[in-house]
Coordinates of C-alpha atoms and ligand atoms in Angstrom, one line a residue:
M186 CA -68.8 109.1 22.7
T187 CA -67.5 112.2 24.3
S188 CA -65.6 114.7 22.2
A189 CA -62.5 114.1 24.4
Q190 CA -62.6 110.4 23.4
T191 CA -63.0 111.4 19.8
K192 CA -59.9 113.6 19.9
E193 CA -58.0 110.9 21.8
G194 CA -58.9 108.5 19.0
L195 CA -57.7 110.8 16.3
K196 CA -54.5 112.0 18.0
K197 CA -52.9 108.8 16.9
L198 CA -53.7 109.2 13.2
P199 CA -51.2 110.6 10.8
D200 CA -51.8 114.1 9.7
N201 CA -52.0 113.2 6.1
C202 CA -51.7 109.6 5.1
L203 CA -49.1 109.0 2.4
E204 CA -50.9 106.0 1.0
D205 CA -54.2 105.9 -0.7
S206 CA -56.5 105.0 2.2
I207 CA -60.0 104.1 3.1
A208 CA -61.7 105.4 6.3
I209 CA -64.0 102.9 8.1
L210 CA -66.5 104.5 10.4
D211 CA -67.3 102.2 13.2
F212 CA -70.9 102.0 14.3
G213 CA -70.2 99.2 16.7
S214 CA -70.4 96.1 14.6
Q215 CA -68.4 93.1 15.8
Y216 CA -67.1 92.9 12.3
S217 CA -65.7 96.5 12.0
Q218 CA -62.1 95.5 12.5
L219 CA -62.6 92.7 9.9
I220 CA -63.6 95.3 7.3
A221 CA -60.4 97.2 8.0
R222 CA -58.4 94.0 7.5
R223 CA -60.2 93.1 4.3
V224 CA -59.3 96.5 2.9
R225 CA -55.7 95.9 3.8
E226 CA -55.9 92.5 2.1
A227 CA -56.7 94.6 -1.0
S228 CA -53.3 96.2 -0.5
T229 CA -54.9 99.4 0.6
Y230 CA -54.3 101.2 3.9
S231 CA -57.4 101.5 6.1
E232 CA -58.1 103.3 9.4
L233 CA -61.0 102.4 11.7
M234 CA -62.5 105.6 13.2
P235 CA -65.3 106.4 15.5
F236 CA -68.6 107.0 13.7
S237 CA -68.8 110.5 15.3
V238 CA -65.7 111.7 13.3
S239 CA -66.5 115.1 11.6
A240 CA -66.2 115.8 7.9
E241 CA -63.3 118.2 8.8
E242 CA -61.4 115.6 10.6
L243 CA -61.9 113.1 7.8
K244 CA -60.5 115.6 5.3
R245 CA -57.3 115.6 7.4
L246 CA -56.8 111.9 6.8
N247 CA -57.6 112.5 3.1
P248 CA -59.2 109.0 2.4
K249 CA -60.2 108.1 -1.1
G250 CA -63.4 106.4 0.1
I251 CA -65.5 105.7 3.2
I252 CA -67.0 102.5 4.5
L253 CA -69.8 102.7 7.1
S254 CA -69.7 99.6 9.2
G255 CA -72.7 97.6 10.6
G256 CA -74.0 98.2 14.1
P257 CA -76.5 96.9 16.5
N258 CA -79.0 99.8 16.4
S259 CA -82.1 100.7 14.4
C260 CA -81.3 103.9 12.6
Y261 CA -84.8 105.3 13.4
D262 CA -84.3 104.8 17.1
E263 CA -83.9 108.0 19.2
G264 CA -80.2 108.4 20.0
A265 CA -79.1 106.0 17.3
P266 CA -75.6 106.8 16.1
R267 CA -75.5 109.1 13.1
L268 CA -73.0 110.5 10.7
D269 CA -71.9 114.1 10.4
K270 CA -74.2 115.1 7.5
D271 CA -71.4 117.1 5.9
I272 CA -69.6 113.9 5.1
W273 CA -72.2 113.6 2.2
T274 CA -70.8 116.8 0.8
L275 CA -67.2 115.6 0.6
G276 CA -67.7 114.0 -2.8
L277 CA -66.1 110.8 -1.7
P278 CA -67.4 107.3 -2.6
V279 CA -69.2 105.6 0.3
L280 CA -70.0 101.9 0.9
G281 CA -72.6 101.3 3.6
V282 CA -72.6 97.8 5.2
C283 CA -75.8 96.6 6.9
Y284 CA -76.6 99.4 9.4
G285 CA -74.3 101.6 7.3
M286 CA -76.5 101.0 4.2
Q287 CA -79.6 101.8 6.2
L288 CA -78.1 105.0 7.5
M289 CA -77.1 105.9 4.0
A290 CA -80.7 105.3 2.7
R291 CA -82.2 107.4 5.5
D292 CA -79.7 110.2 5.2
L293 CA -80.3 110.5 1.5
D294 CA -84.1 110.6 1.7
G295 CA -85.0 107.0 1.4
D296 CA -86.6 105.0 4.2
V297 CA -85.9 102.1 6.6
T298 CA -88.5 100.1 8.4
P299 CA -88.5 96.8 10.4
A300 CA -88.2 94.0 7.9
K301 CA -91.2 91.6 7.4
E302 CA -88.7 88.8 8.0
S303 CA -85.5 89.2 9.9
E304 CA -82.5 87.5 8.3
Y305 CA -79.7 86.0 10.3
G306 CA -77.0 83.8 8.9
R307 CA -76.7 82.5 5.3
A308 CA -79.0 83.8 2.6
L309 CA -78.8 83.3 -1.2
L310 CA -78.2 86.6 -2.8
T311 CA -79.2 87.3 -6.4
V312 CA -77.4 90.0 -8.2
V313 CA -79.8 91.9 -10.4
E314 CA -77.5 94.7 -11.6
H315 CA -73.8 93.9 -12.1
D316 CA -72.8 97.5 -11.3
T317 CA -69.1 98.4 -10.4
L318 CA -69.4 96.9 -7.0
F319 CA -70.6 93.5 -8.3
E320 CA -68.2 93.3 -11.3
G321 CA -67.0 89.8 -11.8
V322 CA -69.2 88.4 -9.0
E323 CA -71.3 85.3 -9.7
P324 CA -75.0 86.0 -10.4
A325 CA -76.1 84.1 -7.3
I326 CA -73.9 83.9 -4.2
N327 CA -74.2 82.8 -0.6
S328 CA -74.2 85.9 1.7
W329 CA -74.0 86.5 5.4
M330 CA -77.0 88.4 6.8
S331 CA -77.7 89.8 10.2
H332 CA -80.5 92.4 10.3
G333 CA -84.0 93.1 11.5
D334 CA -84.5 96.3 9.5
S335 CA -84.6 96.8 5.8
V336 CA -84.5 99.7 3.3
S337 CA -88.2 100.1 2.3
K338 CA -87.9 103.2 0.1
L339 CA -84.9 103.8 -2.2
P340 CA -83.2 107.2 -1.9
P341 CA -83.4 109.2 -5.2
G342 CA -80.8 108.3 -7.7
F343 CA -80.4 104.7 -6.3
R344 CA -81.4 101.4 -7.8
V345 CA -81.6 97.9 -6.4
S346 CA -78.6 95.8 -7.3
A347 CA -79.2 92.6 -5.4
K348 CA -82.0 90.8 -3.5
T349 CA -82.7 87.7 -1.4
A350 CA -85.9 85.7 -0.8
N351 CA -86.7 87.8 2.3
T352 CA -85.0 91.0 1.5
P353 CA -86.1 92.7 -1.8
V354 CA -83.5 95.5 -1.3
A355 CA -80.3 93.6 -0.3
A356 CA -77.9 96.0 -2.2
I357 CA -78.3 99.4 -3.6
S358 CA -76.2 101.6 -5.8
D359 CA -75.8 105.0 -7.2
D360 CA -72.9 104.5 -9.6
E361 CA -72.7 108.1 -10.5
R362 CA -71.9 109.4 -7.0
G363 CA -70.1 106.2 -6.0
Y364 CA -72.6 105.4 -3.3
Y365 CA -73.2 101.7 -2.6
G366 CA -75.0 99.9 0.2
V367 CA -75.1 96.2 1.0
Q368 CA -77.4 94.7 3.6
F369 CA -75.1 91.6 3.9
H370 CA -71.6 91.5 5.3
P371 CA -69.0 91.1 2.5
E372 CA -66.2 91.1 5.1
V373 CA -67.3 87.8 6.6
V374 CA -65.8 84.6 5.1
H375 CA -69.2 83.1 4.7
T376 CA -70.0 85.6 2.0
Q377 CA -68.9 84.2 -1.3
D378 CA -66.9 86.7 -3.4
G379 CA -67.0 89.1 -0.4
Q380 CA -63.4 90.0 -0.8
K381 CA -64.0 90.7 -4.5
I382 CA -66.8 93.1 -3.6
I383 CA -64.5 94.9 -1.2
E384 CA -61.7 95.0 -3.8
N385 CA -64.1 96.4 -6.4
F386 CA -65.0 99.2 -4.0
V387 CA -61.4 99.9 -3.1
S388 CA -59.9 99.7 -6.6
K389 CA -62.6 100.3 -9.1
V390 CA -64.9 102.8 -7.3
C391 CA -62.3 104.6 -5.1
K392 CA -59.4 104.1 -7.6
C393 CA -56.9 103.4 -4.8
S394 CA -53.5 102.5 -6.2
Q395 CA -53.3 99.4 -4.0
S396 CA -49.8 100.2 -2.9
W397 CA -49.9 99.1 0.7
T398 CA -47.4 96.3 0.7
M399 CA -45.3 94.9 3.5
D400 CA -42.0 95.3 1.7
K401 CA -42.7 99.0 1.5
F402 CA -43.9 99.1 5.0
V403 CA -40.7 97.4 6.3
D404 CA -38.4 99.8 4.4
Q405 CA -40.4 102.8 5.7
A406 CA -40.5 101.5 9.3
I407 CA -36.7 100.9 9.3
Q408 CA -36.2 104.5 8.0
E409 CA -38.5 106.0 10.6
V410 CA -36.9 104.1 13.5
R411 CA -33.5 105.3 12.3
E412 CA -34.7 108.9 12.1
R413 CA -36.4 108.8 15.4
V414 CA -33.9 107.0 17.5
G415 CA -30.6 108.2 16.0
D416 CA -27.7 106.8 17.9
K417 CA -29.6 106.3 21.2
R418 CA -30.1 102.9 22.8
V419 CA -33.3 100.8 22.6
L420 CA -34.4 98.0 25.0
L421 CA -36.6 95.2 23.8
A422 CA -38.0 92.5 26.0
L423 CA -38.2 89.4 23.8
S424 CA -40.9 86.9 24.5
G425 CA -40.3 84.5 21.6
G426 CA -43.6 85.3 20.0
V427 CA -44.0 86.5 16.5
D428 CA -44.5 90.2 17.4
S429 CA -41.4 90.7 19.6
S430 CA -39.2 88.5 17.4
T431 CA -40.2 90.4 14.3
L432 CA -39.6 93.6 16.1
A433 CA -36.1 92.4 17.1
F434 CA -35.3 91.7 13.4
L435 CA -36.6 95.1 12.3
L436 CA -34.8 97.0 15.0
H437 CA -31.6 95.1 14.6
K438 CA -31.7 96.0 10.9
A439 CA -32.4 99.6 11.7
I440 CA -30.0 100.3 14.6
G441 CA -27.7 97.3 14.9
D442 CA -26.0 97.0 18.3
N443 CA -27.9 100.0 19.8
L444 CA -30.6 97.4 20.3
T445 CA -30.5 95.4 23.5
C446 CA -32.7 92.4 23.7
M447 CA -33.5 90.7 27.0
F448 CA -35.4 87.5 27.6
I449 CA -36.8 87.0 31.0
D450 CA -37.2 83.3 31.8
Q451 CA -40.0 83.1 34.2
G452 CA -40.0 79.3 34.1
F453 CA -43.4 79.1 32.3
M454 CA -42.2 78.5 28.8
R455 CA -42.7 75.2 26.9
K456 CA -40.1 72.4 26.8
N457 CA -36.7 73.6 25.5
E458 CA -38.2 76.9 24.3
P459 CA -36.0 79.4 26.1
E460 CA -32.8 77.6 25.2
W461 CA -33.9 77.2 21.6
L462 CA -34.9 80.8 21.2
V463 CA -31.7 82.3 22.7
E464 CA -29.5 79.9 20.7
K465 CA -31.3 80.8 17.5
F466 CA -31.0 84.5 18.1
E467 CA -27.4 84.4 19.1
N468 CA -26.0 81.9 16.6
E469 CA -28.3 82.1 13.6
F470 CA -29.5 85.7 13.6
N471 CA -26.5 87.2 15.3
I472 CA -28.7 89.2 17.6
H473 CA -27.4 89.1 21.2
V474 CA -29.9 88.3 23.9
H475 CA -29.5 88.8 27.6
F476 CA -30.9 85.7 29.2
I477 CA -32.4 86.5 32.6
K478 CA -32.8 83.5 34.8
A479 CA -35.8 84.3 37.1
R480 CA -37.5 80.9 37.5
D481 CA -37.2 80.6 41.2
R482 CA -38.5 84.0 42.2
F483 CA -41.6 83.6 40.1
L484 CA -42.3 80.1 41.6
E485 CA -41.7 81.4 45.1
K486 CA -44.3 84.2 44.6
L487 CA -46.9 81.7 43.3
K488 CA -46.7 79.4 46.3
G489 CA -50.1 78.5 47.5
V490 CA -51.9 80.7 44.9
T491 CA -54.7 79.1 43.0
D492 CA -57.0 82.0 41.8
P493 CA -56.4 82.7 38.1
E494 CA -56.6 86.5 38.4
D495 CA -54.2 86.5 41.4
K496 CA -51.8 84.3 39.4
R497 CA -51.8 86.7 36.5
K498 CA -51.4 89.8 38.7
I499 CA -48.5 88.2 40.7
I500 CA -46.7 87.2 37.5
G501 CA -47.3 90.6 35.9
N502 CA -46.0 92.4 39.0
E503 CA -43.0 90.2 39.3
F504 CA -42.3 90.6 35.6
I505 CA -42.2 94.4 36.1
R506 CA -39.9 94.0 39.1
V507 CA -37.4 91.9 37.1
F508 CA -37.7 94.2 34.1
E509 CA -36.9 97.2 36.2
E510 CA -33.9 95.6 37.9
E511 CA -32.5 94.3 34.7
S512 CA -33.0 97.4 32.6
T513 CA -31.2 99.4 35.3
R514 CA -28.4 96.9 35.3
L515 CA -28.1 96.9 31.5
G516 CA -29.0 100.5 30.9
P517 CA -29.3 103.4 30.6
F518 CA -31.8 103.2 27.7
D519 CA -33.6 106.0 26.0
Y520 CA -36.2 104.0 24.3
L521 CA -38.3 100.9 25.0
A522 CA -39.5 99.0 22.0
Q523 CA -43.0 97.4 22.1
G524 CA -44.9 95.2 19.8
T525 CA -48.1 97.1 20.1
L526 CA -50.5 96.2 17.3
Y527 CA -53.3 98.3 15.6
P528 CA -56.1 96.5 17.5
D529 CA -54.4 97.5 20.8
V530 CA -54.4 101.1 19.6
I531 CA -58.0 101.0 18.5
E532 CA -59.0 99.5 21.8
S533 CA -57.1 101.9 23.9
S534 CA -58.2 105.0 22.0
G535 CA -61.9 105.0 22.5
H536 CA -62.9 103.1 19.3
Q537 CA -64.6 100.3 21.2
I538 CA -67.8 102.1 21.8
D539 CA -71.3 101.4 22.7
P540 CA -73.2 103.0 19.9
K541 CA -76.3 103.5 22.1
T542 CA -74.8 105.4 24.9
G543 CA -71.6 106.6 23.2
E544 CA -69.7 105.1 26.1
R545 CA -66.4 103.3 25.6
I546 CA -66.8 99.6 26.2
A547 CA -64.3 98.0 28.4
V548 CA -65.1 94.3 28.6
K549 CA -62.6 92.8 30.9
I550 CA -62.8 89.1 30.7
K551 CA -59.2 88.3 31.8
S552 CA -56.5 90.6 32.8
H553 CA -54.0 89.9 30.0
H554 CA -50.5 90.2 31.2
N555 CA -48.2 91.1 28.4
V556 CA -44.7 92.5 28.0
G557 CA -46.8 95.4 26.8
G558 CA -48.4 95.8 30.3
L559 CA -45.6 97.9 31.8
P560 CA -46.3 100.8 34.1
E561 CA -46.4 104.3 32.6
D562 CA -44.0 105.8 35.1
L563 CA -41.1 103.8 33.5
K564 CA -39.0 106.6 32.1
F565 CA -38.7 105.4 28.6
K566 CA -39.9 106.8 25.3
L567 CA -41.7 104.2 23.3
V568 CA -40.9 102.8 19.9
E569 CA -43.9 101.0 18.4
P570 CA -43.3 100.3 14.7
F571 CA -46.2 97.9 14.4
N572 CA -48.9 100.1 15.9
K573 CA -50.6 100.3 12.5
L574 CA -50.5 96.6 11.7
F575 CA -52.9 93.8 12.2
K576 CA -51.5 90.5 13.4
D577 CA -51.6 88.9 9.9
E578 CA -49.6 91.9 8.6
V579 CA -46.9 91.4 11.2
R580 CA -46.6 87.8 9.9
L581 CA -46.1 89.2 6.4
A582 CA -43.6 91.7 7.6
A583 CA -41.8 88.9 9.4
K584 CA -41.4 87.0 6.1
E585 CA -40.1 90.2 4.5
L586 CA -37.5 90.5 7.3
G587 CA -36.5 86.8 7.0
V588 CA -37.9 85.7 10.4
P589 CA -37.9 81.9 10.2
D590 CA -41.1 80.0 9.7
G591 CA -40.8 78.3 13.1
I592 CA -41.4 81.7 14.7
V593 CA -43.8 83.1 12.2
R594 CA -46.1 80.1 12.4
R595 CA -45.8 79.7 16.1
H596 CA -49.1 79.4 17.8
P597 CA -50.0 82.3 20.1
F598 CA -48.7 81.8 23.6
P599 CA -50.0 83.8 26.6
G600 CA -47.6 86.0 28.6
P601 CA -48.1 84.0 31.9
G602 CA -47.4 80.8 29.8
L603 CA -47.9 77.4 31.3
A604 CA -48.7 78.9 34.7
I605 CA -52.3 79.5 33.5
R606 CA -52.5 76.1 32.0
V607 CA -51.5 74.4 35.2
I608 CA -54.9 74.8 36.9
G609 CA -54.6 75.4 40.6
E610 CA -51.3 75.8 42.4
V611 CA -48.2 76.1 40.1
T612 CA -45.3 74.0 41.3
K613 CA -42.1 72.9 39.7
E614 CA -43.4 69.3 39.5
R615 CA -46.8 70.2 38.0
L616 CA -45.1 72.4 35.4
A617 CA -42.8 69.5 34.4
T618 CA -45.8 67.2 34.0
L619 CA -47.7 69.7 31.8
R620 CA -44.5 70.4 29.8
E621 CA -44.1 66.8 28.9
A622 CA -47.7 66.3 27.8
D623 CA -47.7 69.6 25.9
W624 CA -44.5 68.5 24.1
I625 CA -46.2 65.3 22.9
I626 CA -49.3 67.1 21.8
R627 CA -47.4 69.6 19.7
E628 CA -44.9 67.1 18.4
E629 CA -47.7 64.8 17.1
C630 CA -49.6 67.8 15.6
K631 CA -46.5 68.8 13.6
K632 CA -45.8 65.2 12.6
H633 CA -49.4 64.8 11.3
K634 CA -49.3 68.1 9.6
L635 CA -52.1 69.5 11.7
Y636 CA -50.2 72.3 13.5
R637 CA -50.7 74.9 10.8
E638 CA -54.4 74.2 10.4
I639 CA -55.0 75.0 14.0
W640 CA -55.0 78.4 15.7
Q641 CA -53.8 77.0 19.0
V642 CA -53.3 73.5 20.5
F643 CA -52.0 72.8 24.0
G644 CA -52.5 70.8 27.1
V645 CA -54.1 71.8 30.4
L646 CA -53.3 70.1 33.7
L647 CA -56.2 69.7 36.0
P648 CA -56.0 69.6 39.8
V649 CA -58.7 66.9 40.2
K650 CA -57.9 63.2 40.4
S651 CA -59.6 60.3 38.9
V652 CA -59.3 56.5 39.2
G653 CA -57.7 54.4 36.6
V654 CA -56.0 51.1 36.1
M655 CA -52.6 50.5 34.7
G656 CA -51.1 47.0 34.5
D657 CA -53.0 45.4 37.4
K658 CA -52.7 48.4 39.6
R659 CA -55.3 51.0 40.5
T660 CA -54.2 54.5 39.9
Y661 CA -55.5 57.8 41.3
Q662 CA -54.0 60.6 39.2
N663 CA -54.6 63.8 37.3
P664 CA -56.1 64.3 33.8
I665 CA -54.7 66.3 30.9
V666 CA -57.2 68.2 28.8
I667 CA -56.3 68.8 25.2
R668 CA -57.4 72.2 23.9
A669 CA -57.3 72.7 20.1
V670 CA -59.2 75.5 18.4
T671 CA -59.5 77.1 15.0
S672 CA -59.9 80.9 14.9
E673 CA -59.2 83.9 12.7
D674 CA -58.1 86.3 15.5
G675 CA -58.6 84.6 18.8
M676 CA -61.7 86.8 19.5
T677 CA -64.0 83.9 18.7
A678 CA -62.9 80.3 18.2
D679 CA -64.3 76.9 17.4
W680 CA -63.0 73.6 18.8
A681 CA -60.9 71.8 16.2
R682 CA -62.4 68.7 14.7
L683 CA -59.3 66.6 15.2
P684 CA -59.6 63.0 13.8
Y685 CA -60.4 60.4 16.4
D686 CA -57.4 58.3 15.4
F687 CA -55.2 61.2 16.0
L688 CA -56.7 61.9 19.4
E689 CA -56.2 58.2 20.2
I690 CA -52.4 58.6 19.5
L691 CA -52.2 61.6 21.9
S692 CA -54.2 59.9 24.6
S693 CA -52.1 56.8 24.5
R694 CA -48.8 58.6 24.3
I695 CA -49.6 61.0 27.2
V696 CA -50.9 58.3 29.5
N697 CA -47.9 56.0 28.8
E698 CA -45.2 58.6 28.8
V699 CA -46.1 61.2 31.3
P700 CA -45.9 60.1 34.9
G701 CA -48.9 61.2 37.1
I702 CA -51.4 61.3 34.2
N703 CA -54.0 58.5 33.9
R704 CA -56.7 60.2 31.8
V705 CA -56.9 62.5 28.7
A706 CA -60.0 64.6 27.9
Y707 CA -60.8 66.7 24.8
D708 CA -62.3 70.1 25.2
I709 CA -65.3 70.5 22.8
T710 CA -66.4 74.0 23.7
S711 CA -66.1 77.0 21.4
K712 CA -65.5 80.6 22.3
P713 CA -67.9 82.0 23.4
P714 CA -69.1 80.7 25.8
S715 CA -65.6 79.4 26.8
T716 CA -62.4 81.2 26.4
I717 CA -59.4 79.6 24.7
E718 CA -57.3 79.4 27.8
W719 CA -58.7 77.8 30.9
E720 CA -57.6 80.5 33.3
Ligands
LIG1906 P1 -58.7 83.7 25.6 O1 -58.3 82.7 26.6 O2 -59.0 85.0 26.3 O3 -57.4 84.0 24.7 O4 -59.8 83.2 24.7 C1 -57.5 84.6 23.5 C2 -56.1 84.6 22.9 O5 -55.2 85.4 23.8 C3 -54.2 84.5 24.3 N1 -54.0 85.0 25.7 C4 -53.0 85.8 26.1 N2 -52.0 86.4 25.4 N3 -51.2 87.3 27.4 C5 -51.1 87.1 26.1 O6 -50.2 87.7 25.5 C6 -52.1 86.7 28.1 O7 -52.2 86.9 29.3 C7 -53.1 85.9 27.4 N4 -54.2 85.2 27.9 C8 -54.7 84.6 26.7 C9 -54.7 83.1 24.2 O8 -53.6 82.2 24.2 C10 -55.5 83.2 22.9 O9 -54.6 83.1 21.8

């Protein structure tokens, strides 16, 4: 990582955090964000920072403890990511996870060597010392391992606190200095009592007051918006998702009618959704929404377009055009409100790094069009009250603000909506077909109480045709694919094991009730290697 990136990453941090906080130094593990979320679940504010942060910069955040994340490197490799050595002089408790523990051992005069046996996946962990970190943890727990190296010599002052069959040094501790290392990943759900271990570090070792709660956050955020915006006007593009809806509630509470909400109907929403949404906001929440009818112009632009990336770009560009026209018509506005979340901030501020090269990783799998993807030359100042929150925290804030369950629990819905679930060309007729099938799928999921157990469930309309027989007639029509996944954050996902009898109901209803469909398939691929959406 270049120093410019480091500074960029830190610019966004508060000068001195008011809450007790934990700093998580990111060595490139896929679980780093998860550690930050788990600490937040322990009612403690956490910040994810690049591993290269200096002791001086850390002092500015004033954390009560530090967690070193895992990472893909071997700590004895040349060029492997290292810690500013002065961090060990700050007198703060440190928890090293996986690579973080190995780094700790090495930095403090222990040793790390390739393990005799690598361990990946579940391993039974025996706690041999119930130190502060393991207080209240069962003597033997399932843990999640992922390592090829091991601590082979303990640093002075440390003792072994847990082991597995293949790893004699699976956890180490120096209670006196508040230094702990775990070879396993307590942040992963597969580690039994993992959250307890993190809570022990946060509350018992670091003595954090655990005062990060969403009711407090909401009060503070309302106050901050009032102070920042004063009596100026704010524009919010509402999408109907949990982030923009919650933002609308918060801003309306903060500045009342100085908030203008607009909803751009591109024509790619699900059945009845635009009407439902606007009706709810207008009549139930007393928040006025400008309903912008733009269906025809989006469809016109998509004529003959079949490439997924082209579709996304065209929709994104058209969205910006409509947005500009309408904001001029309804304006002028001083501020634009956006539902930017903490992971967006992390990703755009250089935290996604390749620990080997220090380069920022920009893995572009799909160009995600969002209301957030507006060009920088729009002359608005931004209001982003959620830029320190994770998605699950926005849901909690939504509850605090009284956002109804129907919105809070709504499955994620992509910006380009049904246009990327109608595979191939998007036409009015094909959208209508998918809309009907999708309605049946969601209605049945809710009826059978499956909706909440699933991260996302929807239909995809394919452009291929297959032969069928209905009554005595041969049919030659399109299939609908049902996509249902379970996930924690949409980054990885597993296909949902929906009961056969339930799938049977979906298949039979779709084929019988949706004209043009004679076959239903169920997508049984996880992410990776697939993505959740088909385009
Ligand atoms: P994929 O398909 O990449 O999706 O596995 C991961 C999650 O992101 C949602 N998604 C989007 N959300 N704009 C959004 O706001 C988009 O363009 C977009 N594309 C995908 C997807 O529904 C899933 O929850």
